[in-house]
mmCIF file of C-alpha atoms and ligand atoms in Angstrom:
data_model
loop_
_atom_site.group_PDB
_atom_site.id
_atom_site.type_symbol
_atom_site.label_atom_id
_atom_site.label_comp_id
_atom_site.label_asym_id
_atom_site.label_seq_id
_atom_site.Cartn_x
_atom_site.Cartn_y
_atom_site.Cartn_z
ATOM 1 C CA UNK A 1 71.451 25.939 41.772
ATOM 2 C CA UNK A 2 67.999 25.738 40.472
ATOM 3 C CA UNK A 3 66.818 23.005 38.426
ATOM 4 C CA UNK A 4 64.215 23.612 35.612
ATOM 5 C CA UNK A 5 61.965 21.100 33.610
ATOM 6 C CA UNK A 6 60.603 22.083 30.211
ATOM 7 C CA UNK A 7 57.177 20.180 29.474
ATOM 8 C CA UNK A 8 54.558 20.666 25.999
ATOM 9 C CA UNK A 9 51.061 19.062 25.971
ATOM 10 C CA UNK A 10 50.006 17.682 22.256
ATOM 11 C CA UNK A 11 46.850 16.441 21.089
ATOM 12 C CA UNK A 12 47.105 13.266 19.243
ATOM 13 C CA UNK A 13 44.482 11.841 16.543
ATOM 14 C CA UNK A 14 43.648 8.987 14.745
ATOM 15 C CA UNK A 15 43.642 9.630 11.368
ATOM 16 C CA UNK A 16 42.809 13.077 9.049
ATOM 17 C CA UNK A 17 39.437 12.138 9.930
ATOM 18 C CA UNK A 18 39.245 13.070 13.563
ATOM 19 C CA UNK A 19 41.389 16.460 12.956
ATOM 20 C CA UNK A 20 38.961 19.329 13.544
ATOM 21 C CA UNK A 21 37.839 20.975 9.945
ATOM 22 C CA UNK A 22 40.479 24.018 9.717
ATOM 23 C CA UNK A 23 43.300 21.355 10.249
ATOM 24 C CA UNK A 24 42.246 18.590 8.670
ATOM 25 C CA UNK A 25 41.946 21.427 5.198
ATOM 26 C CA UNK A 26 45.231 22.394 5.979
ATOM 27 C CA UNK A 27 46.801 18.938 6.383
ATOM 28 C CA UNK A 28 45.158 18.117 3.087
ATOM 29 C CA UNK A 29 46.566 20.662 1.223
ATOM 30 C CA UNK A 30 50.269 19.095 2.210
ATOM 31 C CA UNK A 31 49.137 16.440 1.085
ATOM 32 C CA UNK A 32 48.037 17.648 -1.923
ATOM 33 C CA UNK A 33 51.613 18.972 -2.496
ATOM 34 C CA UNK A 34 53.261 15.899 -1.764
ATOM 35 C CA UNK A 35 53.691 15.129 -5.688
ATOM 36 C CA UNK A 36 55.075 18.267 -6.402
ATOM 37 C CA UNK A 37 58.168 17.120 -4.547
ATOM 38 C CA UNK A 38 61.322 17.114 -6.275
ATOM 39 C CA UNK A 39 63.178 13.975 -4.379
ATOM 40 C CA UNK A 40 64.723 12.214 -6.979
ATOM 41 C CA UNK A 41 67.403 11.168 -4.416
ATOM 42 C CA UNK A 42 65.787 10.357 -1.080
ATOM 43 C CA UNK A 43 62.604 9.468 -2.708
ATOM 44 C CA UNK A 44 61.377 10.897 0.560
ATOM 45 C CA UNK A 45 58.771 13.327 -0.775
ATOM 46 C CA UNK A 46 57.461 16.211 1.917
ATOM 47 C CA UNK A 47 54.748 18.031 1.634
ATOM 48 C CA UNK A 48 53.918 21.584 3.641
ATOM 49 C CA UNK A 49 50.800 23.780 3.590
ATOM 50 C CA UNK A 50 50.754 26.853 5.733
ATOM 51 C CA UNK A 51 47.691 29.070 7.081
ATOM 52 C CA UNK A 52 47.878 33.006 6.914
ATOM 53 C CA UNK A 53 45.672 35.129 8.554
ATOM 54 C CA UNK A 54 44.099 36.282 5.826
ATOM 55 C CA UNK A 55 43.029 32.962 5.402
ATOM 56 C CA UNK A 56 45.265 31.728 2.497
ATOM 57 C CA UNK A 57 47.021 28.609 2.092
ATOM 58 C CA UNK A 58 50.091 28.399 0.645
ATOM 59 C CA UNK A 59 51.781 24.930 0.106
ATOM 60 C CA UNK A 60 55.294 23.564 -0.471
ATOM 61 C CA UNK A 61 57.345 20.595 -1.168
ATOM 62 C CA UNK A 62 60.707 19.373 -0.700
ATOM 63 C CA UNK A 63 63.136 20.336 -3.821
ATOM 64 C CA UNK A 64 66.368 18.080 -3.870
ATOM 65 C CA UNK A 65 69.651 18.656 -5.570
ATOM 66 C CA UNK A 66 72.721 16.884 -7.568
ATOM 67 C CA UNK A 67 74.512 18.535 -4.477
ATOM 68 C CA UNK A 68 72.686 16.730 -1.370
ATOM 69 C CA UNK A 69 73.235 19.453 1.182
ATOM 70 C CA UNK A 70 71.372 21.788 -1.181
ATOM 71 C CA UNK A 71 68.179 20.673 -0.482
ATOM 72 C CA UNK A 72 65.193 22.613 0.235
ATOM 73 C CA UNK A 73 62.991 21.328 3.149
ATOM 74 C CA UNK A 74 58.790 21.818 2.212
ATOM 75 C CA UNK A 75 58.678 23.736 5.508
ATOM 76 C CA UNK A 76 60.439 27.119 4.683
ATOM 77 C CA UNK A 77 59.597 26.404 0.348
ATOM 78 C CA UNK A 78 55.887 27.021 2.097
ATOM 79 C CA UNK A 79 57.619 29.548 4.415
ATOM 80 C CA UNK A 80 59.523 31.236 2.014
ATOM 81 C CA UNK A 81 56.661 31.419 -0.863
ATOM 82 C CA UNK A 82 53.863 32.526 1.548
ATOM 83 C CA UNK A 83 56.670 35.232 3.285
ATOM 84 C CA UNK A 84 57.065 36.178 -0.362
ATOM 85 C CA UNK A 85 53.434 36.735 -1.581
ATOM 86 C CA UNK A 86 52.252 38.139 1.405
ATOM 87 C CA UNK A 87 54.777 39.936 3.092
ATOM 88 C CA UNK A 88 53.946 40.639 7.201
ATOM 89 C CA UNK A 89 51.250 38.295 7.316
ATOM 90 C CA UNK A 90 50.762 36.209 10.445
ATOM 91 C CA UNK A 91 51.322 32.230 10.139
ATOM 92 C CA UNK A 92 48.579 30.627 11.862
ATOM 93 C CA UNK A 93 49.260 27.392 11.278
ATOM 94 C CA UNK A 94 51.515 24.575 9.580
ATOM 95 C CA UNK A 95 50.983 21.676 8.327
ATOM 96 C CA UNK A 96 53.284 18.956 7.181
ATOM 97 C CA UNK A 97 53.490 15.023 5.990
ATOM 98 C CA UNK A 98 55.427 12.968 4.095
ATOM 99 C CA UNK A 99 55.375 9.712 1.952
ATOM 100 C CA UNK A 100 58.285 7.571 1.134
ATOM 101 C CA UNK A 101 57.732 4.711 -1.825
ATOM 102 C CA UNK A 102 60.370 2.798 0.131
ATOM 103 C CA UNK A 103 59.049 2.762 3.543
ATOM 104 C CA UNK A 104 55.439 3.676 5.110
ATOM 105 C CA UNK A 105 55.581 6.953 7.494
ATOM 106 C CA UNK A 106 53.868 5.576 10.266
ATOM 107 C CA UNK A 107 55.213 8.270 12.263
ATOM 108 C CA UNK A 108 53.728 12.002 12.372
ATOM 109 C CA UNK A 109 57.013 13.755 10.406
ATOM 110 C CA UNK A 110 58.958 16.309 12.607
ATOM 111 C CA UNK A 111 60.138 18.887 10.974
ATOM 112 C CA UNK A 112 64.366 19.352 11.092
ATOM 113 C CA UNK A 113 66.319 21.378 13.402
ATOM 114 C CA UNK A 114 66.688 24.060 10.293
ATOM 115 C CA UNK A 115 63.009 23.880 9.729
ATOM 116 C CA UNK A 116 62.246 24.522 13.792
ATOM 117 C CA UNK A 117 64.563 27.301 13.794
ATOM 118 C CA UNK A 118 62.660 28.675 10.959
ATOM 119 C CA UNK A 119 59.828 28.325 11.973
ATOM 120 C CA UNK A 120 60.514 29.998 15.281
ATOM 121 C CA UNK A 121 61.748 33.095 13.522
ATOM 122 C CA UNK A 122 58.323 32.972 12.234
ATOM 123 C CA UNK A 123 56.715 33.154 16.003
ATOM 124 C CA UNK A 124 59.079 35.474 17.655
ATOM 125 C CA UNK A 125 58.483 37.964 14.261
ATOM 126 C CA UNK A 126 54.673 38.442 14.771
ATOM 127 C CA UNK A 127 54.928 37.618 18.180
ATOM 128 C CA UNK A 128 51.948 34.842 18.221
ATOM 129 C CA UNK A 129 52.316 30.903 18.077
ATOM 130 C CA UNK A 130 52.447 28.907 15.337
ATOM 131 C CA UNK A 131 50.093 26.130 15.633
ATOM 132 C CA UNK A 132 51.773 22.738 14.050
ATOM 133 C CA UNK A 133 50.168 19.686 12.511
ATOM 134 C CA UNK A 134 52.418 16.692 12.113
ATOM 135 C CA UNK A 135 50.887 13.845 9.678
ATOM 136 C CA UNK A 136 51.752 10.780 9.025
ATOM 137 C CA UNK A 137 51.099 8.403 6.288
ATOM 138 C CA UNK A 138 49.702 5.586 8.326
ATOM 139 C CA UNK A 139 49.875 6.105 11.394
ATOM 140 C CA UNK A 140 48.351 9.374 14.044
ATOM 141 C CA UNK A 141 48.488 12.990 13.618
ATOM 142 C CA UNK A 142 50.226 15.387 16.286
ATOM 143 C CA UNK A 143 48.496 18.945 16.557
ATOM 144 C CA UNK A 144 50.892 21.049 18.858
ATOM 145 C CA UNK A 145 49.895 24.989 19.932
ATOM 146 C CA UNK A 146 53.400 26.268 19.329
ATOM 147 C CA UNK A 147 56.246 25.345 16.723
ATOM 148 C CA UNK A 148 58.304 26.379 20.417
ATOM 149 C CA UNK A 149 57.562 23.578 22.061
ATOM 150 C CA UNK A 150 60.069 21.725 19.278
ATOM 151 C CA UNK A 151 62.497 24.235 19.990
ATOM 152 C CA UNK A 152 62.450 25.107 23.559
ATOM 153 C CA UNK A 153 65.321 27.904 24.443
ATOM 154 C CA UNK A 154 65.810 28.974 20.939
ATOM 155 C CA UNK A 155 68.024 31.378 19.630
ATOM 156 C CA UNK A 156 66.112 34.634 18.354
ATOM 157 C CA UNK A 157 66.603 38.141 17.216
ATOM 158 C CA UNK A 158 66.107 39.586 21.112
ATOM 159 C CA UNK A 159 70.050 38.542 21.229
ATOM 160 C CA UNK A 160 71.322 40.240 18.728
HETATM 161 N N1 LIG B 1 62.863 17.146 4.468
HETATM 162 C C1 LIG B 1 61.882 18.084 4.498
HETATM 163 O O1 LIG B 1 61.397 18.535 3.452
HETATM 164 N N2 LIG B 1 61.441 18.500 5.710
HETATM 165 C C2 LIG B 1 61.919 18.059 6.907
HETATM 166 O O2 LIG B 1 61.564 18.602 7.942
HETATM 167 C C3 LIG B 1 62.825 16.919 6.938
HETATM 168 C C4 LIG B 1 63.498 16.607 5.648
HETATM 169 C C5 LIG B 1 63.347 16.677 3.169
HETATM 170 C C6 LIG B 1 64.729 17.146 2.808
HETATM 171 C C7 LIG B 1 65.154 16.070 1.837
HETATM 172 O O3 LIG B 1 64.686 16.418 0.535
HETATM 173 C C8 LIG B 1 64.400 14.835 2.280
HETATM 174 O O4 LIG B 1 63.387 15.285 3.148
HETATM 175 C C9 LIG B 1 65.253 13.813 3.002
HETATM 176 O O5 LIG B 1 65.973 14.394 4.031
#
């Protein structure tokens, strides 16, 4: 028997303010998207704005249903779109926040187990991290080097 422990490093910041240019633009575009939410039923409104190499952003928001479990996270509407418009180019980054009328985020957001797994497709596909930056609406910003460190020992493709 062998016993293994799985560590990540972070950096944490302050406020948008501190972030480094490239991620504070790219946590400002979620922002940005945050009222193009559809969340008439959690009123918990997500925004997502992703990085491409070729140095686009393309944003996202959550989009609810009548049916709860039907909802789509921002994370993979960004995904999704910018998989969609520019098919087989590299993710560099992620951002994501949220805002909720009913309660302050004072928390950076993590993005669900769904969203991870996504998101790790993403990585394993072009082979290359995805850097993630986790906002909050009061409180500090996470900036992590891989979306993996969220989902350590992930199922992938390799398996299959
Ligand atoms: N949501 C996201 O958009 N991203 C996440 O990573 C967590 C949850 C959305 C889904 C739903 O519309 C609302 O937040 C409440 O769960």
């Amino acid at each position: 028997m062998r016993k293994e422990t799985v560590t990540f490093d972070l950096s944490v910041y302050q406020s948008i303010d501190h972030l480094p240019e490239d991620f504070g633009n790219l946590l400002f575009a979620a922002i940005e998207a945050l009222p193009k939410a559809y969340a008439p039923y959690s009123t918990f409104y997500v925004g997502a704005a992703v990085l491409l190499q070729n140095g686009k952003v393309i944003t996202g928001a959550n989009f609810e249903n009548a049916s709860y479990p039907l909802a789509l996270c921002a994370e993979r509407v960004a995904l999704a779109a910018a998989a969609s418009q520019f098919p087989g180019v590299r993710v560099k980054a992620i951002a994501v926040t949220a805002k909720n009328p009913k309660k302050a985020i004072a928390k950076p957001i993590p993005p669900c187990g769904a969203c991870r797994q996504v998101i790790s497709e993403i990585e394993h596909i072009h082979k290359r991290n995805i850097r993630m930056i986790l906002g909050s609406e009061t409180g500090e910003i996470y900036v992590l080097d891989s979306a993996s460190y969220l989902l350590p020992f992930s199922f992938d493709g390799d398996f299959l």
